[in-house]
Coordinates of C-alpha atoms in Angstrom, one line a residue:
M1 CA -24.4 -189.1 118.0
A2 CA -28.0 -190.2 118.8
K3 CA -30.1 -187.8 120.7
N4 CA -30.4 -188.3 124.5
G5 CA -28.1 -191.3 124.4
D6 CA -30.4 -193.3 122.0
T7 CA -27.8 -195.5 120.3
P8 CA -28.7 -197.5 117.1
T9 CA -28.3 -200.7 119.1
K10 CA -30.8 -199.4 121.6
R11 CA -33.3 -198.4 118.9
I12 CA -33.0 -201.7 117.0
R13 CA -32.8 -204.3 119.7
S14 CA -33.8 -202.8 123.1
R15 CA -37.1 -201.4 122.1
K16 CA -40.1 -203.7 122.5
Q17 CA -41.4 -204.6 119.1
T18 CA -45.0 -204.4 118.1
Q19 CA -46.6 -207.8 117.5
V20 CA -47.8 -208.4 113.9
G21 CA -51.0 -209.9 115.3
S22 CA -52.6 -210.9 118.5
G23 CA -53.3 -214.4 117.2
V24 CA -55.2 -215.6 114.2
R25 CA -58.7 -216.9 115.3
L26 CA -59.7 -218.4 111.9
S27 CA -59.3 -221.9 113.2
Q28 CA -62.0 -221.2 115.7
L29 CA -64.2 -218.8 113.7
I30 CA -64.4 -220.7 110.4
P31 CA -65.8 -224.0 111.9
L32 CA -68.6 -222.0 113.6
I33 CA -69.4 -220.2 110.3
L34 CA -69.4 -223.6 108.5
I35 CA -71.7 -225.1 111.1
F36 CA -74.1 -222.2 110.8
C37 CA -74.1 -222.3 107.0
V38 CA -74.6 -226.1 106.9
F39 CA -77.4 -225.9 109.5
I40 CA -79.2 -223.3 107.3
A41 CA -78.6 -225.5 104.2
D42 CA -79.9 -228.6 106.0
L43 CA -83.0 -226.8 107.0
A44 CA -83.5 -225.4 103.5
V45 CA -83.3 -229.0 102.2
F46 CA -85.1 -230.8 105.0
I47 CA -88.2 -228.6 105.3
P48 CA -89.3 -228.8 101.6
L49 CA -88.5 -232.5 101.5
S50 CA -90.6 -233.1 104.6
F51 CA -93.6 -231.3 103.1
Q52 CA -93.1 -233.0 99.7
N53 CA -92.9 -236.3 101.4
E54 CA -96.1 -235.6 103.4
E55 CA -98.1 -234.8 100.2
H56 CA -96.7 -237.8 98.4
A57 CA -97.6 -240.1 101.4
L58 CA -101.2 -238.8 101.4
L59 CA -101.5 -239.4 97.7
E60 CA -100.2 -242.9 98.2
K61 CA -102.7 -243.4 101.1
R62 CA -105.6 -242.3 98.9
E63 CA -104.5 -244.6 96.0
H64 CA -104.1 -247.5 98.5
I65 CA -107.7 -246.9 99.8
L66 CA -109.0 -246.8 96.2
D67 CA -107.2 -250.0 95.4
M68 CA -108.5 -251.8 98.5
W69 CA -112.0 -250.5 97.7
R70 CA -111.8 -251.8 94.1
V71 CA -110.5 -255.2 95.3
A72 CA -113.2 -255.5 98.0
S73 CA -116.1 -254.5 95.7
D74 CA -117.0 -256.0 92.4
P75 CA -119.5 -253.8 90.5
S76 CA -121.0 -256.9 88.9
E77 CA -121.8 -258.5 92.2
I78 CA -123.1 -255.4 94.0
M79 CA -126.9 -255.2 93.6
D80 CA -128.0 -252.6 96.2
I81 CA -126.9 -250.3 98.9
D82 CA -126.5 -253.1 101.5
D83 CA -123.8 -254.7 99.3
V84 CA -121.9 -251.4 99.3
I85 CA -122.2 -251.0 103.1
S86 CA -121.0 -254.6 103.5
V87 CA -117.9 -253.7 101.5
G88 CA -117.4 -250.8 103.8
D89 CA -117.8 -253.0 106.9
R90 CA -115.3 -255.4 105.4
L91 CA -112.7 -252.6 105.0
I92 CA -113.4 -251.5 108.5
N93 CA -112.7 -255.0 109.7
M94 CA -109.5 -255.0 107.7
K95 CA -108.7 -251.7 109.6
E96 CA -108.2 -249.9 106.3
I97 CA -110.9 -247.4 107.0
H98 CA -112.9 -246.3 110.1
G99 CA -116.2 -245.5 108.5
G100 CA -118.0 -243.8 105.6
V101 CA -121.2 -242.4 104.1
L102 CA -122.9 -243.1 100.8
F103 CA -124.7 -240.5 98.7
T104 CA -126.7 -240.8 95.5
S105 CA -125.8 -239.0 92.4
T106 CA -128.4 -236.3 93.4
G107 CA -126.7 -235.9 96.8
S108 CA -129.1 -237.8 99.0
L109 CA -127.7 -239.8 101.9
V110 CA -128.5 -243.4 101.4
G111 CA -126.3 -245.2 103.9
A112 CA -123.4 -245.1 106.4
F113 CA -121.0 -247.5 108.1
G114 CA -118.6 -247.0 111.0
I115 CA -117.6 -243.5 112.1
T116 CA -119.2 -240.7 110.1
P117 CA -116.7 -238.5 108.4
R118 CA -116.7 -234.7 108.9
L119 CA -116.3 -234.1 105.1
T120 CA -119.7 -233.3 103.7
L121 CA -121.0 -233.4 100.2
Q122 CA -121.4 -229.6 100.2
M123 CA -117.6 -229.3 100.9
V124 CA -116.9 -231.7 98.0
E125 CA -119.1 -229.6 95.7
K126 CA -117.1 -226.6 96.7
G127 CA -113.8 -228.3 95.8
T128 CA -112.6 -229.8 99.1
H129 CA -112.0 -233.5 98.5
T130 CA -109.8 -234.1 101.6
I131 CA -109.7 -232.8 105.2
R132 CA -107.8 -233.7 108.3
D133 CA -109.5 -234.3 111.6
N134 CA -107.3 -234.5 114.7
K135 CA -110.1 -235.0 117.3
G136 CA -109.9 -238.3 119.0
G137 CA -106.9 -239.3 116.9
T138 CA -105.6 -238.5 113.5
F139 CA -108.0 -239.1 110.7
L140 CA -108.2 -238.3 107.0
D141 CA -111.6 -237.9 105.2
L142 CA -111.5 -238.8 101.5
Y143 CA -114.0 -238.3 98.8
L144 CA -114.2 -241.2 96.3
S145 CA -116.0 -240.4 93.1
P146 CA -118.1 -243.0 91.2
R147 CA -115.6 -242.6 88.3
E148 CA -112.8 -243.8 90.7
T149 CA -114.8 -246.6 92.4
G150 CA -117.0 -247.8 89.5
L151 CA -120.1 -247.6 91.7
A152 CA -123.2 -245.6 91.3
Q153 CA -122.9 -244.0 94.7
R154 CA -120.7 -241.3 95.9
V155 CA -118.5 -242.4 98.8
I156 CA -116.8 -240.4 101.6
V157 CA -114.6 -242.6 103.9
R158 CA -112.6 -241.8 107.1
V159 CA -109.1 -243.2 107.2
N160 CA -106.9 -243.6 110.4
L161 CA -103.5 -242.0 109.8
A162 CA -101.8 -243.3 113.0
K163 CA -99.7 -245.9 111.3
H164 CA -99.1 -243.6 108.4
L165 CA -97.9 -240.8 110.6
A166 CA -95.6 -243.2 112.6
K167 CA -94.1 -244.4 109.4
R168 CA -93.8 -240.8 108.2
D169 CA -92.1 -239.8 111.4
D170 CA -89.6 -242.6 111.1
H171 CA -88.9 -241.6 107.6
L172 CA -88.4 -237.9 108.5
K173 CA -86.1 -238.9 111.3
N174 CA -84.0 -241.0 109.1
L175 CA -84.1 -238.2 106.5
A176 CA -83.0 -235.6 109.1
I177 CA -80.2 -237.9 110.4
S178 CA -79.0 -238.5 106.8
I179 CA -79.0 -234.8 106.0
F180 CA -77.3 -233.6 109.2
A181 CA -74.8 -236.4 109.0
A182 CA -73.9 -235.4 105.5
G183 CA -73.7 -231.8 106.8
F184 CA -71.4 -232.7 109.7
L185 CA -69.1 -234.7 107.4
A186 CA -69.0 -231.7 105.1
I187 CA -68.1 -229.4 108.0
V188 CA -65.3 -231.7 109.1
L189 CA -64.0 -232.1 105.6
A190 CA -64.2 -228.3 105.0
T191 CA -62.5 -227.5 108.3
L192 CA -59.7 -229.9 107.7
I193 CA -59.2 -228.5 104.2
L194 CA -59.2 -224.9 105.5
K195 CA -57.0 -225.7 108.5
F196 CA -54.2 -227.5 106.7
R197 CA -54.5 -225.6 103.4
Y198 CA -55.0 -222.1 104.6
I199 CA -55.2 -221.5 108.4
N200 CA -52.0 -223.3 109.4
P201 CA -49.9 -221.6 106.6
V202 CA -51.3 -218.2 107.7
N203 CA -50.4 -218.9 111.3
K204 CA -46.9 -219.9 110.2
L205 CA -46.6 -216.6 108.3
V206 CA -47.8 -214.6 111.3
T207 CA -45.4 -216.5 113.7
S208 CA -42.5 -215.8 111.4
L209 CA -43.4 -212.1 111.1
N210 CA -43.5 -211.8 114.9
K211 CA -40.1 -213.6 115.3
V212 CA -38.5 -211.4 112.7
A213 CA -40.0 -208.3 114.4
R214 CA -38.4 -209.3 117.7
S215 CA -35.1 -210.4 116.2
P216 CA -34.4 -208.7 112.8
D217 CA -30.8 -209.9 112.8
E218 CA -32.1 -213.5 112.5
A219 CA -34.7 -212.8 109.8
D220 CA -32.9 -215.2 107.3
R221 CA -33.6 -218.1 109.7
H222 CA -37.3 -217.9 109.2
L223 CA -37.5 -218.4 105.4
H224 CA -40.6 -220.4 104.2
K225 CA -39.4 -221.7 100.8
W226 CA -43.0 -222.7 99.8
K227 CA -43.7 -224.0 96.3
R228 CA -47.5 -223.5 96.3
K229 CA -48.9 -221.5 93.4
D230 CA -51.8 -219.7 95.1
E231 CA -51.9 -216.3 96.8
L232 CA -50.4 -217.6 100.1
G233 CA -47.4 -219.0 98.2
A234 CA -46.9 -215.6 96.6
L235 CA -47.1 -213.9 100.0
A236 CA -44.7 -216.4 101.5
R237 CA -42.2 -215.8 98.7
A238 CA -42.5 -212.0 99.2
C239 CA -41.9 -212.4 102.9
D240 CA -38.8 -214.5 102.1
I241 CA -37.4 -211.7 100.0
L242 CA -38.2 -209.2 102.7
Y243 CA -36.5 -211.4 105.4
R244 CA -33.3 -211.7 103.3
S245 CA -33.2 -208.0 102.6
L246 CA -33.9 -207.1 106.3
A247 CA -31.2 -209.5 107.5
L248 CA -28.7 -208.1 105.1
V249 CA -29.5 -204.5 106.0
Y250 CA -29.4 -205.3 109.7
Q251 CA -26.0 -207.0 109.4
Q252 CA -24.6 -204.1 107.4
G253 CA -26.0 -201.7 110.0
L254 CA -24.4 -203.7 112.8
A255 CA -21.1 -203.8 111.0
L256 CA -21.2 -200.0 110.5
L257 CA -22.1 -199.5 114.1
R258 CA -19.3 -201.7 115.3
N259 CA -16.9 -199.9 113.1
A260 CA -18.1 -196.5 114.3
R261 CA -17.8 -197.7 117.9
R262 CA -14.2 -198.8 117.3
R263 CA -13.2 -195.6 115.6
S264 CA -15.1 -193.3 118.0
A265 CA -13.1 -190.8 120.0
L266 CA -15.4 -191.4 123.0
P267 CA -14.7 -194.3 125.3
I268 CA -17.4 -197.0 124.7
L269 CA -17.7 -200.2 126.8
T270 CA -19.9 -203.2 126.1
Y271 CA -20.9 -205.7 128.8
G272 CA -22.6 -209.1 128.2
A273 CA -25.7 -210.7 129.8
D274 CA -23.5 -212.0 132.6
E275 CA -22.3 -208.3 133.2
S276 CA -18.7 -209.2 132.1
L277 CA -16.7 -206.9 129.9
M278 CA -17.1 -208.0 126.2
E279 CA -15.7 -205.1 124.2
A280 CA -13.9 -201.8 124.6
N281 CA -12.9 -199.5 121.8
Q282 CA -9.4 -198.0 121.5
A283 CA -10.5 -194.7 123.1
A284 CA -11.6 -196.6 126.2
L285 CA -8.4 -198.5 126.4
D286 CA -6.4 -195.3 126.2
F287 CA -8.7 -193.6 128.8
F288 CA -8.0 -196.4 131.3
G289 CA -4.4 -196.9 130.3
A290 CA -4.8 -200.5 129.0
K291 CA -2.8 -201.9 126.1
N292 CA -5.5 -204.4 125.0
L293 CA -8.9 -205.8 126.0
H294 CA -7.4 -208.7 127.8
E295 CA -5.3 -206.4 130.0
F296 CA -8.3 -204.2 130.6
R297 CA -10.4 -207.1 131.8
K298 CA -7.8 -207.9 134.5
M299 CA -8.1 -204.3 135.8
D300 CA -10.5 -203.4 138.6
Q301 CA -13.8 -202.6 137.0
K302 CA -15.0 -200.6 140.0
F303 CA -13.7 -197.3 138.8
I304 CA -16.8 -195.1 139.3
F305 CA -17.4 -192.7 142.2
M306 CA -21.1 -191.8 142.5
P307 CA -22.0 -188.2 143.1
G308 CA -22.7 -187.4 146.8
N309 CA -20.7 -190.4 148.0
E310 CA -18.9 -189.1 151.0
E311 CA -17.3 -192.4 151.8
K312 CA -15.7 -192.4 148.3
E313 CA -16.8 -196.0 147.7
R314 CA -16.3 -197.2 144.1
T315 CA -18.8 -199.1 142.0
N316 CA -18.9 -200.5 138.5
I317 CA -21.2 -199.9 135.5
A318 CA -23.1 -203.2 135.8
D319 CA -24.1 -202.4 139.4
I320 CA -25.6 -198.9 138.6
S321 CA -27.4 -199.9 135.4
R322 CA -28.6 -203.4 136.3
K323 CA -32.3 -202.4 136.8
K324 CA -32.6 -199.3 134.7
D325 CA -30.6 -197.1 132.3
F326 CA -28.2 -194.7 133.9
S327 CA -27.3 -191.2 132.6
E328 CA -25.6 -188.9 135.0
F329 CA -22.3 -187.1 135.9
V330 CA -19.9 -189.3 137.8
S331 CA -16.2 -189.3 138.8
V332 CA -14.1 -192.0 137.1
E333 CA -10.6 -193.1 138.1
S334 CA -8.5 -193.3 135.0
T335 CA -4.9 -193.3 134.0
H336 CA -5.0 -189.5 133.9
G337 CA -6.4 -189.3 137.4
T338 CA -9.9 -188.7 138.6
R339 CA -12.0 -187.4 135.7
E340 CA -15.5 -185.9 135.7
V341 CA -17.5 -187.7 133.0
Y342 CA -21.1 -188.0 131.9
L343 CA -21.9 -191.7 131.9
D344 CA -24.6 -192.9 129.5
A345 CA -25.3 -196.6 130.3
V346 CA -28.0 -198.3 128.2
R347 CA -29.5 -201.7 129.0
V348 CA -30.0 -203.9 125.9
I349 CA -33.2 -205.9 126.6
Q350 CA -34.6 -208.7 124.4
A351 CA -37.7 -207.5 122.8
G352 CA -40.9 -208.8 124.3
T353 CA -39.2 -210.0 127.5
D354 CA -37.3 -208.6 130.4
T355 CA -34.2 -210.6 129.6
L356 CA -31.0 -208.5 129.8
N357 CA -28.8 -209.1 126.8
G358 CA -26.1 -206.6 127.7
I359 CA -25.1 -203.1 128.7
S360 CA -23.6 -200.4 126.4
A361 CA -21.8 -197.6 128.2
T362 CA -20.5 -194.4 126.7
L363 CA -18.2 -192.0 128.7
F364 CA -18.2 -188.3 127.8
D365 CA -15.2 -186.6 129.5
H366 CA -16.2 -183.2 130.7
T367 CA -13.2 -182.7 133.0
E368 CA -11.6 -179.9 130.9
F369 CA -14.9 -178.3 130.4
I370 CA -15.7 -178.3 134.1
I371 CA -12.3 -176.9 134.9
K372 CA -12.7 -174.2 132.4
H373 CA -16.2 -173.5 133.6
K374 CA -15.1 -173.2 137.2
K375 CA -12.3 -170.9 136.1
L376 CA -14.6 -168.8 134.0
T377 CA -17.1 -168.7 136.9
R378 CA -14.4 -167.5 139.3
E379 CA -13.2 -164.9 136.8
F380 CA -16.7 -163.8 136.2
K381 CA -17.3 -163.3 139.9
E382 CA -14.0 -161.4 140.1
L383 CA -15.1 -159.2 137.2
E384 CA -18.5 -158.7 138.9
V385 CA -16.7 -157.5 142.1
E386 CA -14.4 -155.3 140.0
R387 CA -17.4 -154.0 138.1
D388 CA -19.3 -153.2 141.4
D389 CA -16.1 -151.6 142.8
L390 CA -15.7 -149.5 139.6
K391 CA -19.4 -148.5 139.8
L392 CA -18.9 -147.5 143.4
K393 CA -15.8 -145.5 142.5
E394 CA -17.7 -143.8 139.7
T395 CA -20.5 -142.9 142.2
E396 CA -18.0 -141.6 144.8
L397 CA -16.2 -139.6 142.1
R398 CA -19.5 -138.0 141.2
Y399 CA -20.0 -137.0 144.8
V400 CA -16.4 -135.8 145.0
L401 CA -17.0 -133.7 141.8
E402 CA -20.1 -132.3 143.5
S403 CA -18.0 -131.3 146.5
C404 CA -15.5 -129.7 144.2
M405 CA -18.3 -127.8 142.4
T406 CA -19.6 -126.6 145.8
L407 CA -16.1 -125.2 146.7
M408 CA -15.7 -123.6 143.3
A409 CA -19.1 -121.9 143.6
H410 CA -18.1 -120.6 147.1
N411 CA -14.6 -119.4 146.0
Y412 CA -15.4 -118.1 142.5
G413 CA -19.1 -117.5 142.5
P414 CA -20.9 -114.1 143.1
K415 CA -20.2 -112.8 146.7
S416 CA -23.4 -110.8 147.2
E417 CA -26.6 -112.7 147.5
E418 CA -30.1 -111.3 148.1
P419 CA -32.0 -112.9 150.9
S420 CA -34.2 -115.7 149.5
T421 CA -37.7 -116.4 150.7
E422 CA -37.9 -119.8 149.0
R423 CA -39.3 -122.6 151.1
I424 CA -37.2 -125.7 151.2
L425 CA -38.2 -129.2 152.4
V426 CA -35.2 -130.8 154.2
D427 CA -36.8 -134.2 154.1
R428 CA -36.8 -134.1 150.3
I429 CA -33.1 -133.2 150.1
L430 CA -32.1 -136.0 152.6
D431 CA -34.3 -138.7 151.0
E432 CA -33.2 -137.8 147.5
W433 CA -29.5 -138.1 148.4
Y434 CA -30.0 -141.3 150.4
L435 CA -32.1 -143.1 147.8
E436 CA -29.6 -142.3 145.1
A437 CA -26.7 -143.6 147.4
V438 CA -28.6 -146.8 148.2
D439 CA -29.2 -147.5 144.4
C440 CA -25.4 -147.0 143.8
G441 CA -24.4 -149.2 146.7
L442 CA -22.8 -146.6 148.9
V443 CA -25.1 -146.9 151.9
A444 CA -27.7 -149.5 153.2
G445 CA -31.1 -149.5 154.8
H446 CA -33.0 -146.3 155.1
L447 CA -32.1 -142.9 156.4
D448 CA -32.9 -142.8 160.2
H449 CA -34.4 -139.3 160.8
G450 CA -37.3 -137.8 162.6
A451 CA -39.4 -134.8 161.6
M452 CA -37.4 -132.2 159.7
P453 CA -38.3 -128.5 159.6
M454 CA -39.2 -126.6 156.4
M455 CA -36.5 -124.0 155.9
I456 CA -36.5 -120.6 154.1
G457 CA -33.3 -119.6 152.4
N458 CA -30.9 -120.2 149.5
E459 CA -31.8 -123.7 148.1
D460 CA -28.3 -124.4 146.7
A461 CA -26.6 -123.5 149.9
I462 CA -29.0 -125.5 152.1
T463 CA -28.9 -128.5 149.8
G464 CA -25.1 -128.4 149.8
V465 CA -24.9 -128.3 153.6
F466 CA -27.0 -131.5 154.0
R467 CA -25.6 -133.4 151.0
Q468 CA -22.0 -132.7 152.1
A469 CA -22.8 -133.6 155.7
L470 CA -24.1 -137.0 154.6
L471 CA -21.1 -137.6 152.3
L472 CA -18.8 -136.6 155.1
I473 CA -20.1 -139.2 157.5
Y474 CA -20.1 -141.9 154.7
A475 CA -16.4 -141.0 154.0
R476 CA -15.4 -141.3 157.7
S477 CA -17.3 -144.6 158.3
Q478 CA -15.1 -147.7 158.5
C479 CA -18.0 -150.0 157.3
T480 CA -19.0 -151.0 153.8
Q481 CA -22.4 -149.6 153.1
P482 CA -23.1 -147.9 156.4
Q483 CA -26.5 -146.8 157.5
L484 CA -26.8 -143.0 158.2
G485 CA -29.1 -141.0 160.4
I486 CA -29.9 -137.3 161.2
E487 CA -31.8 -135.6 163.9
A488 CA -32.8 -132.0 164.5
V489 CA -33.6 -130.2 167.8
N490 CA -34.4 -126.6 168.7
G491 CA -31.5 -124.4 169.8
D492 CA -31.1 -120.9 171.2
D493 CA -31.9 -117.7 169.2
G494 CA -34.2 -119.5 166.8
E495 CA -31.5 -121.9 165.6
V496 CA -31.9 -125.5 164.8
L497 CA -29.2 -127.9 165.8
Y498 CA -28.6 -130.9 163.4
R499 CA -26.6 -134.0 164.1
V500 CA -25.7 -136.3 161.2
Y501 CA -24.3 -139.7 162.5
D502 CA -23.4 -143.3 161.5
A503 CA -26.4 -145.4 162.4
T504 CA -24.9 -148.8 161.6
S505 CA -25.8 -151.4 164.2
L506 CA -23.0 -152.9 166.3
K507 CA -23.6 -156.3 164.7
D508 CA -23.2 -154.9 161.1
M509 CA -20.2 -153.0 162.2
A510 CA -18.6 -156.2 163.6
D511 CA -19.5 -158.1 160.4
N512 CA -18.3 -155.4 157.9
L513 CA -15.4 -153.8 159.7
F514 CA -12.5 -154.3 157.3
A515 CA -14.3 -157.4 156.0
S516 CA -14.6 -155.9 152.5
N517 CA -11.8 -155.2 150.1
H518 CA -13.6 -152.0 149.3
I519 CA -12.2 -148.9 151.0
S520 CA -13.9 -145.5 150.5
H521 CA -12.0 -143.4 147.9
V522 CA -13.5 -140.2 149.2
N523 CA -11.2 -138.1 151.3
W524 CA -13.4 -136.8 154.1
S525 CA -11.6 -133.5 154.2
L526 CA -13.0 -132.6 150.8
P527 CA -16.8 -132.9 151.7
F528 CA -15.9 -131.3 155.0
A529 CA -14.5 -128.2 153.3
A530 CA -17.4 -128.1 150.9
M531 CA -19.8 -128.3 153.9
R532 CA -18.0 -125.5 155.7
A533 CA -18.3 -123.3 152.5
S534 CA -22.0 -124.1 152.2
I535 CA -22.8 -123.6 155.8
K536 CA -21.0 -120.3 155.8
R537 CA -23.3 -119.1 153.0
C538 CA -26.2 -120.0 155.2
N539 CA -24.6 -118.2 158.3
G540 CA -24.6 -121.5 160.1
K541 CA -21.9 -123.0 162.3
I542 CA -20.2 -126.4 162.8
F543 CA -19.9 -127.4 166.4
E544 CA -18.3 -130.8 166.5
L545 CA -16.9 -133.4 164.2
G546 CA -16.0 -136.6 166.1
E547 CA -16.9 -140.1 167.0
T548 CA -18.5 -142.0 169.9
P549 CA -16.7 -144.5 172.0
D550 CA -18.1 -147.3 169.8
E551 CA -16.4 -145.6 166.8
R552 CA -19.6 -144.0 165.4
H553 CA -18.7 -140.8 163.5
F554 CA -21.0 -137.8 163.7
I555 CA -21.1 -134.0 163.0
K556 CA -23.1 -131.4 164.8
F557 CA -24.0 -128.0 163.2
S558 CA -26.6 -125.3 163.4
M559 CA -28.6 -123.4 160.9
P560 CA -29.8 -119.9 161.8
T561 CA -32.0 -119.6 158.7
Q562 CA -35.6 -118.7 159.3
I563 CA -37.5 -121.9 159.8
N564 CA -40.9 -123.3 160.6
Q565 CA -40.4 -124.9 164.0
M566 CA -43.7 -126.6 164.3
N567 CA -42.3 -130.1 163.9
V568 CA -38.8 -129.6 165.4
A569 CA -37.8 -131.4 168.5
P570 CA -37.2 -129.6 171.9
S571 CA -33.8 -128.0 172.5
I572 CA -30.8 -130.1 173.5
E573 CA -30.9 -128.7 177.0
Q574 CA -34.6 -129.5 177.3
K575 CA -34.1 -132.9 175.8
T576 CA -31.2 -133.5 178.2
A577 CA -33.3 -132.4 181.2

């Protein structure tokens, strides 16, 4: 049997299954990764192309200026510097250049036209043939050597790049649009391929795993049967094998469980989601006196008496276990009468939801055990009472034996005794006897006494007088565990008068008088005879053995032994006065 009522059905179907995954986010994550990667790739392509295109455009511009200069100037027709300057002015009018300067082969400035360039001959000699000037617009200063122009002079011209830059910007814009459009198409295409080729199949695998985890009995309904040859196909086929095996094992386990429930000696009831009786094993049918399940369904299902139900209202299993599992002792009305059973009702909940699929209840009949337990408890209490009574008898017999030993010492012991000067504490004798009697259950409370004198005499005789006096009053008392007391007062001729009495309160006497089945087994005449023998050895005297009107027994006696009277009460006559 499962521990703490944890049936296999509860373990398999009622427990909330752990989800295989909280949701695959590849469909959201991969496009972001693709966008980032394509953006980086576009930048890696666009930036070098833009610089390369810029350099190529500047070279084309320089070649264009050279071509225009060659066309505008014919070396055979140019006779002097003015002709060269006129060529420059012509190019300025054609808006090909904005100005320039002319130098001789020795570096002397011989002429200028238009805007003077910032590029100097010294810069050219140092290797700088081209500079950009962004002041007042965008200009490019070019050095044209005599070898390139066919002239005898060195020429530095200034070119306006506004049109060129506008054309370049349009070209870069078109280039960027083309590159990023190609990247976007690549992203879309890659996303679609990943989504339909990998992400969707992975999501299907995860969904099927979650469904199988929630309902392992339906694992064979989630087979994939994929024919793809990659790793996902191999994983899907492995999952199919696992699902088939799991469904087979689960069905076999359920079959074994149903068989065990049918053959169980314990009554087991199964209720459906609508709280109607679905199944009852043979033990349950026999327990309720039904021939078959159909007959049992017609019977009143309210057969449970809840503990502490003073009105004896009956309820059914569905009512007490509708919101939570129930495991408790209840009374059940069966064909054998009212039985005390331990009801273990387990709610079968659909995993992942709060939907109630059914209730499985097992009844453990403890009636015979409870009857035997009550009988054993009653017998144990009787044995405890008998044990206490025997213990009390044993204690009383020890005191009776002490009385007998005192009488034997008086009758058969040595007759002549030398006077003893031994000091004896009466308080110690009284407290020792009383504490021992309290431990054995003879008396109750504490010994009620005042100051007792310290006596001088024979210790055995004095001890015997007081111990037998206490035992005598105990034997004459009609109460169970009476409380005793003793008082001492000064008498005549140096004697001390003692009075041992029953100090039980009137309330305790009314409660305990003949209420207990214990009756003292001590015959009061035996301790009385032993006391007389002991007091005779001390030359004392017994005055009275009687009882008060409220049935309190007492004994009065005197002890003429030499005593220390410092703490003794006044005489009876003085006390009475």
